[in-house]
Amino acid sequence: MRSDLYTITFTTIITVILGLGLSATADSLRERQVLNEELDIKKNILSVLGYKQDIPWTNEEVQSLYDANINEIRIDEVGSIIDELDKNEDLSYTIYQSSENNKVTGYAIPIAGKGLWGTMYGYFAIEPDAETVKAVSYTHLTLPTKA
């Protein structure tokens, strides 16, 4: 039978080793997590605006399709367009404008609301006439908070 001191020492050493390993892994994957979050947001915006995929998009396809067809418009609380130099993060919103061949094909507006188990996030897409709903997408999972 081993002593209580041995058990406490062994448990402490294992806890420290596993904690350091987990911390190092999380830190090394942080950049990839941020990139994956950005790409997931872009995929959701493209999807709600009607860009359909027959096979799963690669990261490069998502980025090139987004860059070629989506324009981010920053507005303030009254709906005025904000120049990049004048933007105030607390009071601005982003609307995503879709265009093909220099013709506007729709707008995607981020939405959030309370769900049963937490906040729901998604996008509400409308046609250029601003009267017809194009699509709505949402997720019931809460997004991780930014540190």
XYZ file of N, CA, C and O in Angstrom:
588
model
N 0.851 -1.171 0.000
C 0.000 0.000 0.000
C 0.898 1.235 0.000
O 1.842 1.317 0.769
N 0.574 2.173 -0.844
C 1.370 3.391 -0.938
C 0.844 4.428 0.053
O -0.318 4.423 0.427
N 1.718 5.363 0.380
C 1.335 6.393 1.356
C 0.481 7.477 0.707
O 0.432 7.612 -0.515
N -0.175 8.262 1.525
C -0.994 9.382 1.029
C -0.121 10.425 0.342
O -0.542 11.052 -0.622
N 1.075 10.638 0.826
C 1.996 11.607 0.233
C 2.332 11.211 -1.207
O 2.376 12.058 -2.098
N 2.567 9.933 -1.445
C 2.864 9.447 -2.797
C 1.682 9.734 -3.732
O 1.871 10.214 -4.842
N 0.483 9.448 -3.292
C -0.711 9.652 -4.112
C -0.889 11.128 -4.456
O -1.167 11.470 -5.608
N -0.718 12.000 -3.473
C -0.861 13.436 -3.706
C 0.229 13.940 -4.649
O -0.032 14.723 -5.564
N 1.450 13.505 -4.466
C 2.570 13.908 -5.322
C 2.343 13.433 -6.757
O 2.512 14.197 -7.706
N 1.970 12.169 -6.913
C 1.726 11.609 -8.239
C 0.604 12.367 -8.955
O 0.723 12.758 -10.117
N -0.480 12.615 -8.267
C -1.623 13.331 -8.844
C -1.236 14.756 -9.232
O -1.619 15.247 -10.295
N -0.457 15.421 -8.415
C -0.016 16.786 -8.701
C 0.868 16.816 -9.939
O 0.693 17.673 -10.820
N 1.816 15.881 -10.036
C 2.731 15.847 -11.190
C 1.953 15.580 -12.478
O 2.151 16.269 -13.492
N 1.047 14.608 -12.452
C 0.253 14.292 -13.648
C -0.621 15.478 -14.039
O -0.739 15.827 -15.219
N -1.218 16.147 -13.065
C -2.078 17.300 -13.338
C -1.283 18.428 -13.985
O -1.732 19.045 -14.953
N -0.090 18.695 -13.481
C 0.746 19.768 -14.029
C 1.182 19.421 -15.451
O 1.100 20.261 -16.361
N 1.617 18.190 -15.679
C 2.063 17.781 -17.016
C 0.913 17.876 -18.025
O 1.064 18.431 -19.114
N -0.248 17.339 -17.680
C -1.387 17.386 -18.590
C -1.897 18.810 -18.793
O -2.298 19.182 -19.903
N -1.875 19.627 -17.755
C -2.285 21.023 -17.880
C -1.374 21.796 -18.812
O -1.838 22.577 -19.654
N -0.060 21.594 -18.690
C 0.891 22.260 -19.579
C 0.713 21.786 -21.021
O 0.773 22.582 -21.961
N 0.488 20.489 -21.196
C 0.277 19.951 -22.536
C -0.982 20.526 -23.184
O -0.982 20.912 -24.359
N -2.051 20.591 -22.426
C -3.296 21.148 -22.942
C -3.147 22.629 -23.262
O -3.621 23.111 -24.298
N -2.478 23.355 -22.414
C -2.254 24.781 -22.629
C -1.407 25.022 -23.884
O -1.719 25.902 -24.688
N -0.350 24.237 -24.057
C 0.514 24.380 -25.233
C -0.246 24.049 -26.511
O -0.102 24.734 -27.531
N -1.072 23.026 -26.464
C -1.865 22.640 -27.635
C -2.867 23.729 -27.997
O -2.996 24.105 -29.165
N -3.570 24.251 -27.011
C -4.551 25.312 -27.263
C -3.877 26.553 -27.836
O -4.391 27.183 -28.760
N -2.715 26.911 -27.303
C -1.998 28.085 -27.770
C -1.499 27.893 -29.201
O -1.553 28.807 -30.016
N -1.021 26.693 -29.529
C -0.499 26.452 -30.872
C -1.612 26.398 -31.917
O -1.367 26.644 -33.089
N -2.836 26.100 -31.518
C -3.955 26.005 -32.453
C -4.786 27.281 -32.545
O -5.735 27.345 -33.329
N -4.451 28.298 -31.780
C -5.252 29.522 -31.731
C -5.393 30.184 -33.100
O -6.488 30.588 -33.499
N -4.311 30.297 -33.845
C -4.360 30.949 -35.158
C -5.269 30.169 -36.117
O -6.050 30.755 -36.855
N -5.184 28.848 -36.081
C -6.026 28.008 -36.933
C -7.505 28.152 -36.544
O -8.379 28.172 -37.402
N -7.784 28.265 -35.241
C -9.159 28.432 -34.788
C -9.755 29.742 -35.295
O -10.898 29.776 -35.746
N -8.985 30.804 -35.236
C -9.452 32.111 -35.708
C -9.737 32.048 -37.211
O -10.771 32.530 -37.690
N -8.827 31.434 -37.974
C -9.015 31.299 -39.417
C -10.264 30.479 -39.724
O -11.067 30.842 -40.585
N -10.459 29.378 -39.008
C -11.633 28.533 -39.228
C -12.931 29.262 -38.879
O -13.943 29.089 -39.561
N -12.929 30.078 -37.825
C -14.112 30.868 -37.481
C -14.441 31.864 -38.588
O -15.604 32.019 -38.965
N -13.418 32.548 -39.115
C -13.635 33.514 -40.189
C -14.177 32.828 -41.436
O -15.094 33.331 -42.087
N -13.608 31.676 -41.787
C -14.076 30.945 -42.964
C -15.496 30.419 -42.773
O -16.287 30.407 -43.721
N -15.843 29.999 -41.560
C -17.198 29.524 -41.289
C -18.204 30.661 -41.451
O -19.288 30.472 -42.021
N -17.858 31.843 -40.977
C -18.727 33.009 -41.138
C -18.906 33.318 -42.623
O -20.021 33.554 -43.096
N -17.821 33.284 -43.377
C -17.898 33.566 -44.814
C -18.727 32.511 -45.541
O -19.511 32.830 -46.441
N -18.590 31.234 -45.161
C -19.412 30.174 -45.762
C -20.886 30.410 -45.483
O -21.728 30.235 -46.367
N -21.216 30.792 -44.261
C -22.610 31.061 -43.910
C -23.174 32.233 -44.699
O -24.322 32.188 -45.158
N -22.382 33.270 -44.875
C -22.819 34.434 -45.646
C -23.040 34.048 -47.106
O -24.072 34.382 -47.704
N -22.102 33.318 -47.686
C -22.243 32.879 -49.076
C -23.463 31.983 -49.246
O -24.222 32.118 -50.201
N -23.663 31.089 -48.308
C -24.788 30.157 -48.391
C -26.125 30.872 -48.313
O -27.036 30.605 -49.105
N -26.264 31.790 -47.374
C -27.536 32.491 -47.206
C -27.821 33.420 -48.390
O -28.981 33.690 -48.699
N -26.785 33.866 -49.078
C -26.968 34.731 -50.236
C -27.182 33.950 -51.529
O -27.286 34.538 -52.597
N -27.248 32.624 -51.424
C -27.613 31.816 -52.590
C -26.477 31.172 -53.332
O -26.688 30.582 -54.393
N -25.279 31.244 -52.847
C -24.155 30.565 -53.491
C -24.181 29.110 -53.042
O -23.861 28.795 -51.904
N -24.595 28.245 -53.948
C -24.756 26.832 -53.598
C -23.485 26.057 -53.934
O -22.755 26.395 -54.856
N -23.284 25.000 -53.182
C -22.112 24.159 -53.387
C -22.557 22.726 -53.663
O -23.364 22.178 -52.950
N -22.022 22.137 -54.725
C -22.305 20.738 -55.023
C -21.402 19.829 -54.201
O -21.813 18.784 -53.735
N -20.154 20.261 -54.068
C -19.197 19.556 -53.217
C -18.681 20.559 -52.195
O -18.743 21.762 -52.428
N -18.202 20.093 -51.059
C -17.707 21.041 -50.046
C -16.613 21.958 -50.607
O -15.719 21.521 -51.327
N -16.740 23.227 -50.258
C -15.752 24.210 -50.691
C -14.447 24.023 -49.938
O -14.439 23.715 -48.748
N -13.341 24.292 -50.628
C -12.060 24.358 -49.941
C -11.931 25.754 -49.329
O -12.674 26.676 -49.693
N -10.980 25.909 -48.442
C -10.766 27.218 -47.821
C -10.438 28.280 -48.861
O -10.889 29.416 -48.766
N -9.642 27.910 -49.867
C -9.260 28.860 -50.907
C -10.461 29.250 -51.757
O -10.605 30.413 -52.153
N -11.363 28.295 -52.051
C -12.558 28.598 -52.828
C -13.479 29.551 -52.069
O -14.029 30.491 -52.649
N -13.641 29.311 -50.777
C -14.475 30.188 -49.957
C -13.918 31.598 -49.980
O -14.645 32.572 -50.207
N -12.620 31.729 -49.756
C -11.999 33.051 -49.705
C -12.094 33.768 -51.042
O -12.437 34.947 -51.091
N -11.824 33.077 -52.147
C -11.869 33.737 -53.452
C -13.299 34.100 -53.855
O -13.535 35.178 -54.402
N -14.263 33.231 -53.574
C -15.666 33.524 -53.882
C -16.155 34.705 -53.053
O -16.848 35.595 -53.562
N -15.787 34.730 -51.785
C -16.172 35.833 -50.899
C -15.557 37.147 -51.378
O -16.237 38.163 -51.496
N -14.252 37.133 -51.650
C -13.563 38.352 -52.083
C -14.109 38.884 -53.400
O -14.186 40.095 -53.602
N -14.507 37.983 -54.304
C -14.975 38.402 -55.619
C -16.416 38.911 -55.609
O -16.779 39.731 -56.461
N -17.246 38.442 -54.674
C -18.674 38.724 -54.763
C -19.297 39.451 -53.576
O -20.444 39.894 -53.674
N -18.598 39.557 -52.469
C -19.200 40.131 -51.260
C -18.505 41.440 -50.907
O -17.281 41.512 -50.844
N -19.326 42.460 -50.655
C -18.824 43.766 -50.237
C -19.346 44.036 -48.827
O -20.544 43.966 -48.586
N -18.457 44.327 -47.891
C -18.851 44.622 -46.513
C -19.134 46.115 -46.384
O -18.296 46.940 -46.718
N -20.319 46.431 -45.906
C -20.722 47.824 -45.724
C -20.913 48.065 -44.239
O -21.688 47.384 -43.588
N -20.200 49.045 -43.679
C -20.321 49.402 -42.263
C -21.302 50.555 -42.142
O -21.195 51.542 -42.849
N -22.274 50.394 -41.232
C -23.254 51.452 -41.000
C -23.326 51.761 -39.508
O -22.958 50.936 -38.677
N -23.810 52.947 -39.184
C -24.004 53.307 -37.779
C -25.425 52.978 -37.355
O -26.196 52.390 -38.118
N -25.804 53.379 -36.146
C -27.110 52.997 -35.600
C -28.292 53.631 -36.322
O -29.424 53.177 -36.180
N -28.063 54.669 -37.121
C -29.154 55.279 -37.879
C -29.144 54.875 -39.354
O -29.987 55.307 -40.120
N -28.182 54.059 -39.757
C -28.132 53.543 -41.117
C -27.220 54.283 -42.066
O -27.196 53.979 -43.254
N -26.445 55.233 -41.581
C -25.509 55.959 -42.438
C -24.239 55.137 -42.623
O -23.741 54.520 -41.680
N -23.725 55.154 -43.847
C -22.499 54.410 -44.139
C -21.330 55.085 -43.451
O -21.186 56.314 -43.477
N -20.488 54.264 -42.833
C -19.333 54.767 -42.082
C -18.072 54.541 -42.903
O -17.853 53.453 -43.429
N -17.261 55.590 -43.016
C -15.953 55.432 -43.628
C -15.072 54.642 -42.685
O -15.237 54.691 -41.466
N -14.114 53.933 -43.221
C -13.217 53.133 -42.386
C -12.489 53.985 -41.355
O -12.200 53.544 -40.264
N -12.194 55.226 -41.692
C -11.463 56.092 -40.775
C -12.321 56.534 -39.600
O -11.820 56.812 -38.523
N -13.635 56.608 -39.818
C -14.538 57.128 -38.797
C -15.222 56.046 -37.971
O -16.053 56.351 -37.141
N -14.902 54.784 -38.216
C -15.698 53.733 -37.581
C -15.450 53.648 -36.078
O -14.341 53.770 -35.600
N -16.550 53.469 -35.358
C -16.532 53.259 -33.921
C -17.090 51.866 -33.691
O -18.234 51.591 -34.002
N -16.278 50.956 -33.181
C -16.652 49.556 -33.058
C -17.937 49.330 -32.264
O -18.692 48.430 -32.554
N -18.218 50.154 -31.264
C -19.378 49.929 -30.417
C -20.695 50.275 -31.094
O -21.733 49.715 -30.770
N -20.680 51.194 -32.016
C -21.919 51.690 -32.594
C -22.030 51.420 -34.087
O -22.746 52.106 -34.792
N -21.321 50.425 -34.598
C -21.392 50.148 -36.029
C -21.825 48.706 -36.273
O -21.664 47.834 -35.421
N -22.411 48.507 -37.437
C -22.904 47.201 -37.850
C -22.399 46.921 -39.251
O -22.133 47.843 -40.014
N -22.292 45.649 -39.612
C -21.840 45.277 -40.945
C -22.979 44.606 -41.698
O -23.631 43.708 -41.181
N -23.192 45.054 -42.920
C -24.131 44.430 -43.842
C -23.307 43.916 -45.015
O -22.386 44.590 -45.476
N -23.638 42.735 -45.485
C -22.878 42.110 -46.562
C -23.680 42.202 -47.851
O -24.790 41.696 -47.944
N -23.102 42.852 -48.859
C -23.759 43.061 -50.140
C -23.184 42.074 -51.154
O -21.973 42.022 -51.353
N -24.052 41.314 -51.781
C -23.641 40.348 -52.795
C -23.846 40.952 -54.169
O -24.877 41.575 -54.441
N -22.872 40.772 -55.048
C -23.021 41.271 -56.411
C -22.339 40.320 -57.384
O -21.334 39.690 -57.063
N -22.945 40.226 -58.562
C -22.372 39.449 -59.657
C -22.474 40.295 -60.916
O -23.525 40.873 -61.200
N -21.393 40.374 -61.670
C -21.345 41.179 -62.897
C -21.776 42.622 -62.639
O -22.577 43.190 -63.384
N -21.286 43.193 -61.550
C -21.587 44.576 -61.152
C -23.065 44.825 -60.915
O -23.540 45.951 -61.050
N -23.818 43.798 -60.574
C -25.244 43.928 -60.257
C -25.476 43.358 -58.866
O -25.081 42.244 -58.570
N -26.124 44.157 -58.006
C -26.404 43.716 -56.644
C -27.427 42.585 -56.688
O -28.471 42.702 -57.331
N -27.120 41.474 -55.999
C -28.018 40.311 -56.004
C -28.644 40.050 -54.641
O -29.510 39.192 -54.525
N -28.200 40.761 -53.603
C -28.809 40.580 -52.298
C -27.971 41.171 -51.182
O -26.839 41.614 -51.390
N -28.559 41.154 -49.983
C -27.891 41.651 -48.789
C -28.046 40.620 -47.673
O -29.106 40.020 -47.527
N -27.009 40.445 -46.877
C -27.073 39.579 -45.703
C -26.850 40.442 -44.468
O -25.909 41.234 -44.411
N -27.735 40.262 -43.500
C -27.689 41.051 -42.269
C -27.495 40.101 -41.099
O -28.259 39.154 -40.944
N -26.472 40.313 -40.278
C -26.290 39.450 -39.104
C -27.444 39.625 -38.120
O -27.918 40.747 -37.908
N -27.898 38.518 -37.540
C -28.964 38.562 -36.550
C -28.546 37.760 -35.322
O -27.715 36.865 -35.407
N -29.111 38.101 -34.187
C -28.865 37.365 -32.942
C -30.105 37.501 -32.082
O -30.800 38.512 -32.112
N -30.380 36.457 -31.334
C -31.536 36.488 -30.457
C -31.455 35.371 -29.436
O -30.652 34.451 -29.557
N -32.290 35.472 -28.440
C -32.281 34.481 -27.370
C -32.981 33.207 -27.812
O -34.083 33.236 -28.332
N -32.306 32.084 -27.584
C -32.870 30.772 -27.841
C -33.094 30.060 -26.517
O -32.882 30.625 -25.440
N -33.491 28.818 -26.598
C -33.797 28.068 -25.391
C -32.560 27.867 -24.507
O -32.621 28.012 -23.300
N -31.418 27.519 -25.118
C -30.209 27.240 -24.336
C -29.148 28.324 -24.446
O -28.034 28.155 -23.992
N -29.466 29.412 -25.062
C -28.483 30.490 -25.183
C -28.768 31.322 -26.420
O -29.790 31.159 -27.098
N -27.870 32.199 -26.717
C -28.037 33.103 -27.845
C -27.878 32.360 -29.168
O -26.988 31.536 -29.317
N -28.750 32.678 -30.119
C -28.677 32.123 -31.461
C -28.109 33.194 -32.384
O -28.434 34.367 -32.259
N -27.249 32.777 -33.309
C -26.627 33.683 -34.255
C -26.959 33.229 -35.661
O -27.118 32.040 -35.917
N -27.044 34.174 -36.587
C -27.320 33.794 -37.956
C -27.293 34.982 -38.888
O -26.828 36.067 -38.536
N -27.821 34.742 -40.104
C -27.853 35.775 -41.135
C -29.229 35.774 -41.792
O -29.817 34.722 -42.045
N -29.714 36.961 -42.058
C -31.001 37.191 -42.696
C -30.695 37.814 -44.047
O -30.123 38.906 -44.109
N -31.031 37.126 -45.134
C -30.714 37.627 -46.473
C -31.972 38.142 -47.148
O -33.037 37.529 -47.067
N -31.837 39.275 -47.811
C -32.949 39.867 -48.545
C -32.512 40.151 -49.978
O -31.332 40.304 -50.270
N -33.515 40.222 -50.848
C -33.276 40.560 -52.255
C -32.932 42.048 -52.349
O -33.172 42.807 -51.416
N -32.399 42.490 -53.495
C -32.057 43.913 -53.652
C -33.235 44.870 -53.498
O -33.044 46.030 -53.176
N -34.468 44.373 -53.693
C -35.630 45.252 -53.527
C -35.921 45.556 -52.056
O -36.762 46.384 -51.746
N -35.215 44.898 -51.145
C -35.330 45.088 -49.691
C -36.723 44.754 -49.161
O -37.078 45.170 -48.072
N -37.489 43.986 -49.915
C -38.820 43.579 -49.475
C -38.992 42.065 -49.463
O -39.869 41.559 -48.770
N -38.189 41.368 -50.241
C -38.323 39.927 -50.388
C -37.231 39.213 -49.598
O -36.051 39.520 -49.760
N -37.637 38.274 -48.751
C -36.672 37.486 -47.988
C -36.058 36.449 -48.907
O -36.762 35.699 -49.585
N -34.744 36.418 -48.914
C -34.020 35.459 -49.739
C -33.786 34.170 -48.959
O -34.042 33.085 -49.461
N -33.309 34.278 -47.733
C -33.045 33.107 -46.893
C -32.712 33.563 -45.481
O -32.378 34.714 -45.240
N -32.814 32.621 -44.555
C -32.404 32.844 -43.172
C -31.601 31.628 -42.748
O -31.991 30.501 -43.016
N -30.482 31.866 -42.121
C -29.720 30.750 -41.549
C -29.322 31.133 -40.135
O -29.118 32.299 -39.821
N -29.239 30.133 -39.272
C -28.869 30.396 -37.885
C -28.247 29.147 -37.285
O -28.355 28.055 -37.823
N -27.619 29.333 -36.169
C -27.076 28.209 -35.413
C -27.529 28.353 -33.981
O -27.646 29.456 -33.457
N -27.813 27.237 -33.350
C -28.249 27.276 -31.961
C -27.084 27.194 -30.993
O -27.242 27.341 -29.814
N -25.895 26.955 -31.524
C -24.720 26.874 -30.670
C -24.214 28.265 -30.357
O -24.233 29.139 -31.199
N -23.743 28.449 -29.147
C -23.177 29.744 -28.791
C -21.758 29.827 -29.306
O -21.014 28.830 -29.297
N -21.391 30.995 -29.776
C -20.036 31.200 -30.252
C -19.119 31.446 -29.056
O -19.529 32.056 -28.062
N -17.886 30.989 -29.142
C -16.979 31.237 -28.032
C -16.695 32.722 -27.868
O -16.667 33.452 -28.864
N -16.514 33.152 -26.658
C -16.219 34.559 -26.412
C -14.778 34.842 -26.781
O -13.898 33.989 -26.661
N -14.535 36.028 -27.226
C -13.185 36.436 -27.590
C -12.463 36.926 -26.365
O -12.978 37.703 -25.589
N -11.270 36.453 -26.183
C -10.482 36.852 -25.018
C -9.643 38.058 -25.331
O -9.320 38.371 -26.412
